[in-house]
Tab-separated table of C-alpha atoms in Angstrom:
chain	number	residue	atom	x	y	z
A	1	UNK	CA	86.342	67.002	102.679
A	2	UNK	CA	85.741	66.694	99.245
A	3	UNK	CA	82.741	64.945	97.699
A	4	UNK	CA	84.620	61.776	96.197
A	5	UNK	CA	87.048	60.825	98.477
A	6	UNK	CA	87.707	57.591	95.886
A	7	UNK	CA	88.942	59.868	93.175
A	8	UNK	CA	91.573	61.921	95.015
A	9	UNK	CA	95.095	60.402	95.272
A	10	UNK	CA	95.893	58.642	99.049
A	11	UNK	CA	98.785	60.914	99.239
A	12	UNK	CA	97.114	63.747	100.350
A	13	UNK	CA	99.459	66.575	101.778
A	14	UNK	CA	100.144	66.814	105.551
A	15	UNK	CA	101.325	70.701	106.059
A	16	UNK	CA	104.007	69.372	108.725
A	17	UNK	CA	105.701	67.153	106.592
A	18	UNK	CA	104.629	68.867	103.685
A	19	UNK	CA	107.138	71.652	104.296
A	20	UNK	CA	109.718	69.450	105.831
A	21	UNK	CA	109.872	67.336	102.242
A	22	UNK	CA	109.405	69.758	100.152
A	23	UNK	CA	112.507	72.284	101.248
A	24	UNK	CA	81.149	86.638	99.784
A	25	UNK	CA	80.139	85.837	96.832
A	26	UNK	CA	77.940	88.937	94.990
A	27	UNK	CA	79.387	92.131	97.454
A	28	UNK	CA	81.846	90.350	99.783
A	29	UNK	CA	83.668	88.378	97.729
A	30	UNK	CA	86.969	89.717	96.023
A	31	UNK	CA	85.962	90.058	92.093
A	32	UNK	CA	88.029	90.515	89.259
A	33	UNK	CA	92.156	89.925	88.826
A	34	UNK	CA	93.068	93.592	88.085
A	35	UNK	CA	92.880	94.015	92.229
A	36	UNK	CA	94.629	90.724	92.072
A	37	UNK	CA	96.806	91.440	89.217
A	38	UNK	CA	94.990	89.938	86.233
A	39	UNK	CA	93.499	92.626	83.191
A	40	UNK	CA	90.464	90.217	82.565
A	41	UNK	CA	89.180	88.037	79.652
A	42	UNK	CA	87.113	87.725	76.874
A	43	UNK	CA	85.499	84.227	78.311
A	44	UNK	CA	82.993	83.402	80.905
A	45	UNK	CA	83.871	79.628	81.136
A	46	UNK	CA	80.255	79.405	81.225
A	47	UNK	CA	80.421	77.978	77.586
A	48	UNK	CA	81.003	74.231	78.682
A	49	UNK	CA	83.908	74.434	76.073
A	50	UNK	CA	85.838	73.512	78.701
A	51	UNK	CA	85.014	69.881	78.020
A	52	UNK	CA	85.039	66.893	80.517
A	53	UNK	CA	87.715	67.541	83.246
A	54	UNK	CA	91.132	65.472	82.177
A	55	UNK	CA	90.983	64.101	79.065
A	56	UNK	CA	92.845	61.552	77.202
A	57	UNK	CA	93.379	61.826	73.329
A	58	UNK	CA	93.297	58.884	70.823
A	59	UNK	CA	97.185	59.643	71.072
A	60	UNK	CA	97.773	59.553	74.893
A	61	UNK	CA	97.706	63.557	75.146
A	62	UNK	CA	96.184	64.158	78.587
A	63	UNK	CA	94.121	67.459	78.029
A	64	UNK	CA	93.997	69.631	81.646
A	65	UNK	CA	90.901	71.864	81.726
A	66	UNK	CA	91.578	75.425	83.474
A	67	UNK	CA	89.641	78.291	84.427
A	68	UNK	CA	91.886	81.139	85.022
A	69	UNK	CA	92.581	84.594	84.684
A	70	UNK	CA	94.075	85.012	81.015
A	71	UNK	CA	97.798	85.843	81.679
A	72	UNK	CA	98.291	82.280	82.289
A	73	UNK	CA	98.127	81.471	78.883
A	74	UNK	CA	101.812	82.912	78.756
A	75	UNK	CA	102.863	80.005	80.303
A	76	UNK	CA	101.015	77.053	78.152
A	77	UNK	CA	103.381	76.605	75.533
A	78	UNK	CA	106.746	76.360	77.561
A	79	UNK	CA	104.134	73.752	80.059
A	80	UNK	CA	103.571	71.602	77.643
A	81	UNK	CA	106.931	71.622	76.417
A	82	UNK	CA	108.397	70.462	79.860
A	83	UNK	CA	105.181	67.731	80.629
A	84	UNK	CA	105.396	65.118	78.243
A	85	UNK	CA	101.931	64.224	77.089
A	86	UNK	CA	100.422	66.845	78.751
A	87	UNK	CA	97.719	69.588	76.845
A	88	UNK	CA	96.328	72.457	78.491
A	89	UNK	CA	92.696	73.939	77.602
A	90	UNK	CA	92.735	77.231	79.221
A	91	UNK	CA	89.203	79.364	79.556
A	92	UNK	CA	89.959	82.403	80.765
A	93	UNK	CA	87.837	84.003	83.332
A	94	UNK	CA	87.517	87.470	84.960
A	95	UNK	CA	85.969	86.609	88.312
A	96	UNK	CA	86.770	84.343	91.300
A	97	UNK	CA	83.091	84.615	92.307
A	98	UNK	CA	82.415	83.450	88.741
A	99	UNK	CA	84.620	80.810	89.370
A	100	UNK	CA	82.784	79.448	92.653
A	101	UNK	CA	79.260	80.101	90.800
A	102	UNK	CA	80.309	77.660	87.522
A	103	UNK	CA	82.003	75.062	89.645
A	104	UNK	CA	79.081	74.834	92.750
A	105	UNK	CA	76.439	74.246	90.015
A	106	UNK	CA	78.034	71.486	88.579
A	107	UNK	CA	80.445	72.284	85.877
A	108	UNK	CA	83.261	71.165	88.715
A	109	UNK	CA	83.515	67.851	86.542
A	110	UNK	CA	84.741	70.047	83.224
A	111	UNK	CA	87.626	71.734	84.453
A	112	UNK	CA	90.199	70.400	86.548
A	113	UNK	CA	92.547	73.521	87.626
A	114	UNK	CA	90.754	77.056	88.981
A	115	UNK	CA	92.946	79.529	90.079
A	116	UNK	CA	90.638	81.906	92.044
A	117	UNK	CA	91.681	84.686	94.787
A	118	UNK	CA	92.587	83.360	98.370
A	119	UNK	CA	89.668	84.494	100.160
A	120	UNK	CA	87.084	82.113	97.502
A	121	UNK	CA	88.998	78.708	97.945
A	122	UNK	CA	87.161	78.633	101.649
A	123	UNK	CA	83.596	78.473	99.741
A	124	UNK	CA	85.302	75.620	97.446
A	125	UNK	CA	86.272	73.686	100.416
A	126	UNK	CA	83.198	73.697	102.002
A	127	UNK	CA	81.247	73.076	98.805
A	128	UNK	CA	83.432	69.607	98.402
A	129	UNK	CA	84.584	70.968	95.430
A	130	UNK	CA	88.278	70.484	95.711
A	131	UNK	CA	91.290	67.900	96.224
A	132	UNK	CA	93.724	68.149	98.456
A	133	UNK	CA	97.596	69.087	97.625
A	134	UNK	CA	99.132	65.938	96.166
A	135	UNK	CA	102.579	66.390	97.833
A	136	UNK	CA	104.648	64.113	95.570
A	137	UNK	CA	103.352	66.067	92.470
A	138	UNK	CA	104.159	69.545	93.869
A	139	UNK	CA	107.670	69.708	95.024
A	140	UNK	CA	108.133	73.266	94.475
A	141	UNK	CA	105.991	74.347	97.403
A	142	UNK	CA	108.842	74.409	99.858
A	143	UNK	CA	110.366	77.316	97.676
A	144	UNK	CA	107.921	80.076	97.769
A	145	UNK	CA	108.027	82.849	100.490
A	146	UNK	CA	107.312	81.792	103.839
A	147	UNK	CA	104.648	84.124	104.511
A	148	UNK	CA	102.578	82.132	101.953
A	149	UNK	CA	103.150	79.155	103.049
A	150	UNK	CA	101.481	80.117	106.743
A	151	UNK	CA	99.133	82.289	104.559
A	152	UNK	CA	97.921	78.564	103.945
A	153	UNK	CA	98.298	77.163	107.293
A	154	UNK	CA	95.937	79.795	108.150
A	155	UNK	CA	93.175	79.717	105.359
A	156	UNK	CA	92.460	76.544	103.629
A	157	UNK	CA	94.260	74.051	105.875
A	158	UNK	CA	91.910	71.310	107.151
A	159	UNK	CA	92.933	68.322	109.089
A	160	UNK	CA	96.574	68.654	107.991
A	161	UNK	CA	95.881	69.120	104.448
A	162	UNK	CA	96.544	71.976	102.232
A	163	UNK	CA	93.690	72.621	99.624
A	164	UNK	CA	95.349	75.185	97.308
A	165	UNK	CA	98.603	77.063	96.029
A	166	UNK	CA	99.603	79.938	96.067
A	167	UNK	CA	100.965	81.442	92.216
A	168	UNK	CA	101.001	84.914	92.063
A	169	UNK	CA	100.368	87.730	94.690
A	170	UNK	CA	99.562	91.874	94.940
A	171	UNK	CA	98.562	94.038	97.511
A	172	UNK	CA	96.458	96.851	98.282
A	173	UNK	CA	97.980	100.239	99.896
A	174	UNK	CA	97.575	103.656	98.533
A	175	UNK	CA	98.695	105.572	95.697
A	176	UNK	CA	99.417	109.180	95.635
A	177	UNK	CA	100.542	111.872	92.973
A	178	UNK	CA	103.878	112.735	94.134
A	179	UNK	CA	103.367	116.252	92.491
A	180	UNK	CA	101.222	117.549	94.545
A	181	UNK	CA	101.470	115.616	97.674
A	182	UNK	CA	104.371	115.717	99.810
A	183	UNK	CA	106.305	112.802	101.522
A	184	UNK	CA	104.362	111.604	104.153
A	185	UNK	CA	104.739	108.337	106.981
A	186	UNK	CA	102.543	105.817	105.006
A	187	UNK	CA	99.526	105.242	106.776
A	188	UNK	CA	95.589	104.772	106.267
A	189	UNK	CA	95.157	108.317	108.029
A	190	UNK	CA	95.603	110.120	104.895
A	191	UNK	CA	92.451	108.638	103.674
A	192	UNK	CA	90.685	109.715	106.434
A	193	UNK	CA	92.027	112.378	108.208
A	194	UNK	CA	91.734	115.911	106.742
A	195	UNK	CA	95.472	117.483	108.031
A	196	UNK	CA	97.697	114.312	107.755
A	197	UNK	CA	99.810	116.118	105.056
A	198	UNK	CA	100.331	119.721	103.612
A	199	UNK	CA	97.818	119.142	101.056
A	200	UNK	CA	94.205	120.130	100.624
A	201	UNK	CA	92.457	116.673	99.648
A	202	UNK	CA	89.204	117.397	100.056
A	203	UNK	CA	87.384	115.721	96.800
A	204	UNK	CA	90.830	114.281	96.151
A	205	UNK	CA	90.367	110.814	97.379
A	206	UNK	CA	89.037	107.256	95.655
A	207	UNK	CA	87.850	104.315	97.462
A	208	UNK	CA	87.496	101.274	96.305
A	209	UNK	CA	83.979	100.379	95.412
A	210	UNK	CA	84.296	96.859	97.065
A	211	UNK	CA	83.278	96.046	100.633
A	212	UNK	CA	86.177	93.192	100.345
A	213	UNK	CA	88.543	96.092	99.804
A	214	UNK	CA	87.438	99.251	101.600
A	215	UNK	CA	86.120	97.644	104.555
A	216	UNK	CA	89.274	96.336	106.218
A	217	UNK	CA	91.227	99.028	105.302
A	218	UNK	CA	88.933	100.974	107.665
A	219	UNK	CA	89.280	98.166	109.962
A	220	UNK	CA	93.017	98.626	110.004
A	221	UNK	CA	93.032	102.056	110.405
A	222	UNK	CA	90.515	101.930	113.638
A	223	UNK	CA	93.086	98.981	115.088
A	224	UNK	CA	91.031	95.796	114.061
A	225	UNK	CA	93.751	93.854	113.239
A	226	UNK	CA	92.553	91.157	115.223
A	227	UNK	CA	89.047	90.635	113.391
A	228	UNK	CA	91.785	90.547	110.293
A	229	UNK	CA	93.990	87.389	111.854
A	230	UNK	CA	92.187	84.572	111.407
A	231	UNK	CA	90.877	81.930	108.413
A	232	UNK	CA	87.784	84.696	107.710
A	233	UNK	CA	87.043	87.966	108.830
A	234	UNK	CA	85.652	88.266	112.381
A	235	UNK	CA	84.135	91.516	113.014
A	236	UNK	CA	81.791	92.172	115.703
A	237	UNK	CA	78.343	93.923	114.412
A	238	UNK	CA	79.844	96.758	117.185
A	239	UNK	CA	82.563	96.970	115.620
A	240	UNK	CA	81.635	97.045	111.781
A	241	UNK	CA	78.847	99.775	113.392
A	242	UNK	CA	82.218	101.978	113.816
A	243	UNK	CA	83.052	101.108	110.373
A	244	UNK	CA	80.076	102.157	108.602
A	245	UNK	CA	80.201	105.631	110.714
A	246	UNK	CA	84.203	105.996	109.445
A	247	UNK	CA	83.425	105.335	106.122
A	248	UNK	CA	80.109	107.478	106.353
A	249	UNK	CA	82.178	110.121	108.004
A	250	UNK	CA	85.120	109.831	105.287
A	251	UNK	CA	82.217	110.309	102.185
A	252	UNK	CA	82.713	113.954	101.771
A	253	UNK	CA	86.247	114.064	101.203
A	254	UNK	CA	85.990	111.767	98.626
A	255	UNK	CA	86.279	112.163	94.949
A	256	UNK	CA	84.159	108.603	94.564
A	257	UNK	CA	84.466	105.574	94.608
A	258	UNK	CA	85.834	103.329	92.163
A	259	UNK	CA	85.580	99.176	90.846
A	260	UNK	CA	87.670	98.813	87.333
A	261	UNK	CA	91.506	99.231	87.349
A	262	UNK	CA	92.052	100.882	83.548
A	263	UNK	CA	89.741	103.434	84.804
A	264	UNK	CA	91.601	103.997	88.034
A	265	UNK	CA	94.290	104.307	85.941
A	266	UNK	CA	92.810	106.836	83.050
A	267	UNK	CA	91.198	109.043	86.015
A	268	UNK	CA	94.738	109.157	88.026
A	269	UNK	CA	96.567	110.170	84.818
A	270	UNK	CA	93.238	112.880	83.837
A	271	UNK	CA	94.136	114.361	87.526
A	272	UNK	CA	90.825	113.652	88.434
A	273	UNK	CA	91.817	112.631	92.435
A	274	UNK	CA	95.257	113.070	94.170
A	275	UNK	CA	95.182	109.691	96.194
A	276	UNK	CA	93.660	106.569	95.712
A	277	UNK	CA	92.932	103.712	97.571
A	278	UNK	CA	94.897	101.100	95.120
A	279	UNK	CA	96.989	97.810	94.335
A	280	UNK	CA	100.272	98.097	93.711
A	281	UNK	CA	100.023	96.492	90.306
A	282	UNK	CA	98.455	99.679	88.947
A	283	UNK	CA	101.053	101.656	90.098
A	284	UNK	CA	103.504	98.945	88.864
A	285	UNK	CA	102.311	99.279	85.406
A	286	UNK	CA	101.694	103.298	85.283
A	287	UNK	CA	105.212	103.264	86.243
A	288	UNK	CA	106.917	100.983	83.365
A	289	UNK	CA	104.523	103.429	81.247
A	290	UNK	CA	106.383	106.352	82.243
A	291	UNK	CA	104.129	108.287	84.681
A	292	UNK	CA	107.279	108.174	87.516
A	293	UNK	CA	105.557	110.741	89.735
A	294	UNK	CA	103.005	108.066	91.129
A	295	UNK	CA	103.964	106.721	94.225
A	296	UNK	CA	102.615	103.635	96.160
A	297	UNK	CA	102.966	103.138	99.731
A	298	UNK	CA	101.875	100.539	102.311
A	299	UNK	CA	100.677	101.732	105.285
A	300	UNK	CA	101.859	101.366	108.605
A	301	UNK	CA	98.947	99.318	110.176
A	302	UNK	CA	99.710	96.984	107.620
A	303	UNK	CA	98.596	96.542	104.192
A	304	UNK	CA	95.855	93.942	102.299
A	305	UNK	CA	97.730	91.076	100.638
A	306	UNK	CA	95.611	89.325	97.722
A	307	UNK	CA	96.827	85.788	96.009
A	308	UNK	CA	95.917	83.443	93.073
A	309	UNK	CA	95.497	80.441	94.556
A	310	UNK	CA	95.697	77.122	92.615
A	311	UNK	CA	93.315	74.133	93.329
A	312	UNK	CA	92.246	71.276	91.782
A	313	UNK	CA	88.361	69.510	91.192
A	314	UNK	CA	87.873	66.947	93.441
A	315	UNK	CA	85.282	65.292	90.318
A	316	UNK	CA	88.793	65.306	88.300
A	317	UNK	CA	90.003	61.989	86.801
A	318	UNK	CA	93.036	63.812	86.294
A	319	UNK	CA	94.158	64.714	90.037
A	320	UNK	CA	98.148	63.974	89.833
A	321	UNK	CA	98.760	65.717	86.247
A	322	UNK	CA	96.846	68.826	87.549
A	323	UNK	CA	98.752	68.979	90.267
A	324	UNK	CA	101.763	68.401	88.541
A	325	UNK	CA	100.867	71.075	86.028
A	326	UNK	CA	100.214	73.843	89.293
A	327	UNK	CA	103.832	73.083	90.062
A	328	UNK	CA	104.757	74.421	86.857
A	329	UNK	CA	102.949	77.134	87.647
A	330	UNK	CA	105.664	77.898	90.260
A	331	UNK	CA	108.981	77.359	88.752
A	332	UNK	CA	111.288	80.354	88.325
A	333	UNK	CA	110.355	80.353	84.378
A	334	UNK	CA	107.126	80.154	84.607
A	335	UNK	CA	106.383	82.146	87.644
A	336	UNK	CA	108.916	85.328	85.299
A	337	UNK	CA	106.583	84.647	82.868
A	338	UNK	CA	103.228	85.483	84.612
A	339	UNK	CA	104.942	88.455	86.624
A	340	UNK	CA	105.436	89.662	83.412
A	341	UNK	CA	102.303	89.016	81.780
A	342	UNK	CA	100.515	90.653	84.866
A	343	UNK	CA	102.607	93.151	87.160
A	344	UNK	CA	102.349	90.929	89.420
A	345	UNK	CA	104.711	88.832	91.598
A	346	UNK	CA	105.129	85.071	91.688
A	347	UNK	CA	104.761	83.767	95.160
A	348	UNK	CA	108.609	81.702	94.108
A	349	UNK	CA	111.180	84.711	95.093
A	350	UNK	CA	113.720	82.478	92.666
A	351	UNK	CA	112.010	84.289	89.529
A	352	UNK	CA	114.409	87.062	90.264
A	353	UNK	CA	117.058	84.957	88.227
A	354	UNK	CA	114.825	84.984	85.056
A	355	UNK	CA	114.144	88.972	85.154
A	356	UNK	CA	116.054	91.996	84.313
A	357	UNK	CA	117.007	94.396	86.984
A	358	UNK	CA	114.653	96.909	86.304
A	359	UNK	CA	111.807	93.650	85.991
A	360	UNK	CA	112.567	92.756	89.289
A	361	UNK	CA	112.461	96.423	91.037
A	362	UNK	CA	109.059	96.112	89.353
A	363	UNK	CA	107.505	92.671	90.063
A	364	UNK	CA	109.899	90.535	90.753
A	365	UNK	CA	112.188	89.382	94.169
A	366	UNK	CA	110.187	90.817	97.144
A	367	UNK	CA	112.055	91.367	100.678
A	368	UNK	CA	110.277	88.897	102.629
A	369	UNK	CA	110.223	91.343	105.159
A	370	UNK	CA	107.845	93.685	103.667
A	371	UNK	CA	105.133	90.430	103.636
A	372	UNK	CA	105.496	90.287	107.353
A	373	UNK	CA	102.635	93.238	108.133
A	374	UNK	CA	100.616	91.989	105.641
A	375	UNK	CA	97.014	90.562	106.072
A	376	UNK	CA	95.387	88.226	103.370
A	377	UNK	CA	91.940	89.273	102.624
A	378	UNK	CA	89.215	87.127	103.548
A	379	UNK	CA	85.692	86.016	103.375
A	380	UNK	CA	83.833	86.979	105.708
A	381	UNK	CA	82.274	84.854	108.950
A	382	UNK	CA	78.927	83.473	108.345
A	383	UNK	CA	77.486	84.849	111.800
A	384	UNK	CA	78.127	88.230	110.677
A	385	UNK	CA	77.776	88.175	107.338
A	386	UNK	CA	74.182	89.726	107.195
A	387	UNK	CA	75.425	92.708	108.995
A	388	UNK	CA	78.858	92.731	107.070
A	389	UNK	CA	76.528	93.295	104.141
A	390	UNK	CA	74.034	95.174	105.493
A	391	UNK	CA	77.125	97.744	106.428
A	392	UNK	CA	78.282	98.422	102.974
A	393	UNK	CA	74.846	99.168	101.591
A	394	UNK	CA	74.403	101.907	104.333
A	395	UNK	CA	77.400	103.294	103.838
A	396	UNK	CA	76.939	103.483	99.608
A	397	UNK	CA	73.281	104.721	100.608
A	398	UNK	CA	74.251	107.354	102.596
């Protein structure tokens, strides 16, 4: 699939035996790490300093280009420690849309590792822009969760190979101030029903201000799981006609809606809104700062699952160390290390034995159970993507 099928490796990696070895852009596309765990960075990538993708010092040093969210830098020096000749140049970035942009208008050939969200790696494959897994080089995929490893199958799985890995993981639900909202049965009617709980919430409600967010959680709520279940989202223009009226409907009991994470954060703690439309990370991290009476929930219908997904440049004379360097990005150090870094946990459950107790009640070991009702989010299908659009600007404009 790529463009230079001469520069990828011939051992390309067959899911089946794969696991058997080995144990929009602009409005619809998912922007920004703090939804998926990362707190941004002070570089574009758009610099160029990124250099030619893999390469070799006067010394031997093999230098591996990445664009990435900037907690991954937490992980370089014990990398390069374990790799023998290896050097990683790390830009860090603060968009997987920005991502896609840099590497579709050529600057695929500087960088040989992105790490973008899940639902971009679709646009990558179809742009030719990336290398299949390299199964000898990336052992450590049999030992993440299971649910990420069909979470693959699903989305960028073509012809029997995989095109990515996943690293690190989050997920959307809902947060509430436990204060002043009682216990409740989790579910996505308290964001849009007025007498779920004993609590007046008119005005007291966020939404995200992302389509990619706040559209299938209104999808999920009206039972449209199925448009949810495959490699991109499938709604019907019927059915995203019922979503614009929901969300339309829903405007008046909200307080607004809301894009950065710090300032979901400072307006939760400021008491400007009672329950927000959230990732768990932010609740992860007002919680290690002390505010206990913030509660996060996932609802019932299931809640939005959101991963860093490794893959590597198919223009990269580098393939087999970059792919050797992602499965570093796995192993239970350096998976402790970016939960850490980020709230966020590594998709490797064996990073529980490199956190504390109270790390891993935070971001660490997840009950694989609890990843069962989740649903990854997605790009959207091209046949409906004009409308998909078109349904989120009404809804804003209304």
């Amino acid at each position: 699939m790529s463009r230079n099928d001469s520069a990828q490796s011939n051992r390309h990696v067959n899911r089946r035996k794969f696991i058997a070895g080995a144990g929009a852009a602009g409005t619809i596309a998912l922007a920004g790490c703090s939804g998926s765990g990362g707190n941004g960075g002070n570089g574009d990538g758009g610099d160029g300093n990124g250099g030619d993708g893999g390469t070799m010092g006067g010394d031997g040093t093999t230098t591996i280009n990445i664009i990435t969210w900037e907690e991954y830098a937490e992980m370089q020096e014990n990398i390069e420690s374990t790799l023998d000749g290896v050097e990683l140049n790390i830009t860090p970035s603060t968009s997987s849309t920005e991502m896609f942009s840099q590497w579709s208008a050529g600057q695929d050939a500087q960088y040989d590792i992105a790490v973008p969200n899940n639902n971009l790696v679709p646009r990558f494959m179809d742009a030719g822009l990336v290398a299949p897994v390299n199964n000898d080089m990336v052992n450590n995929f049999g030992s993440m969760y299971d649910r990420f490893q069909s979470f693959v199958d699903n989305q960028f799985t073509e012809d029997g190979d995989a095109y990515g890995v996943p690293i690190r993981f989050g997920w959307y639900g809902y947060s509430y101030d436990s204060r002043s909202v009682p216990d409740h049965e989790p579910s996505y009617d308290i964001l849009f029903e007025e007498d779920y709980v004993d609590a007046s919430l008119d005005g007291e409600i966020i939404m995200y201000d992302e389509a990619a967010k706040s559209v299938p959680a209104a999808a999920l709520y009206l039972g449209m799981d199925d448009a949810m279940s495959g490699a991109r989202m499938t709604f019907t223009e019927d059915q995203l006609t019922e979503i614009q009226e929901l969300l339309i409907e829903q405007k008046p009991r909200l307080q607004g809606y809301i894009a950065p994470d710090p300032t979901f954060i400072q307006e939760f703690r400021q008491g400007n809104f009672l329950v927000g439309h959230s990732g768990r990370n932010e609740t992860v991290q007002m919680r290690s700062e002390g505010d206990d009476w913030v509660e996060f929930v996932a609802p019932s219908e299931g809640a939005l699952a959101w991963y860093e997904t490794a893959v590597v440049s198919a223009a990269s004379e580098n393939q087999e160390t970059a792919w050797e360097v992602i499965n570093e990005f796995i192993t239970p150090q350096n998976g402790a290390a970016l939960a850490e870094a980020g709230f966020s946990p590594s998709t490797n459950p064996n990073v529980a034995d490199e956190l504390t107790e109270e790390q891993n009640e935070l971001y660490g070991r997840i009950d694989p159970s609890r990843l069962e009702g989740m649903y990854s989010i997605k790009d959207i299908a091209s046949d409906v993507e004009e409308a998909y659009i078109s349904t989120w600007e009404e809804v804003k404009a209304a």
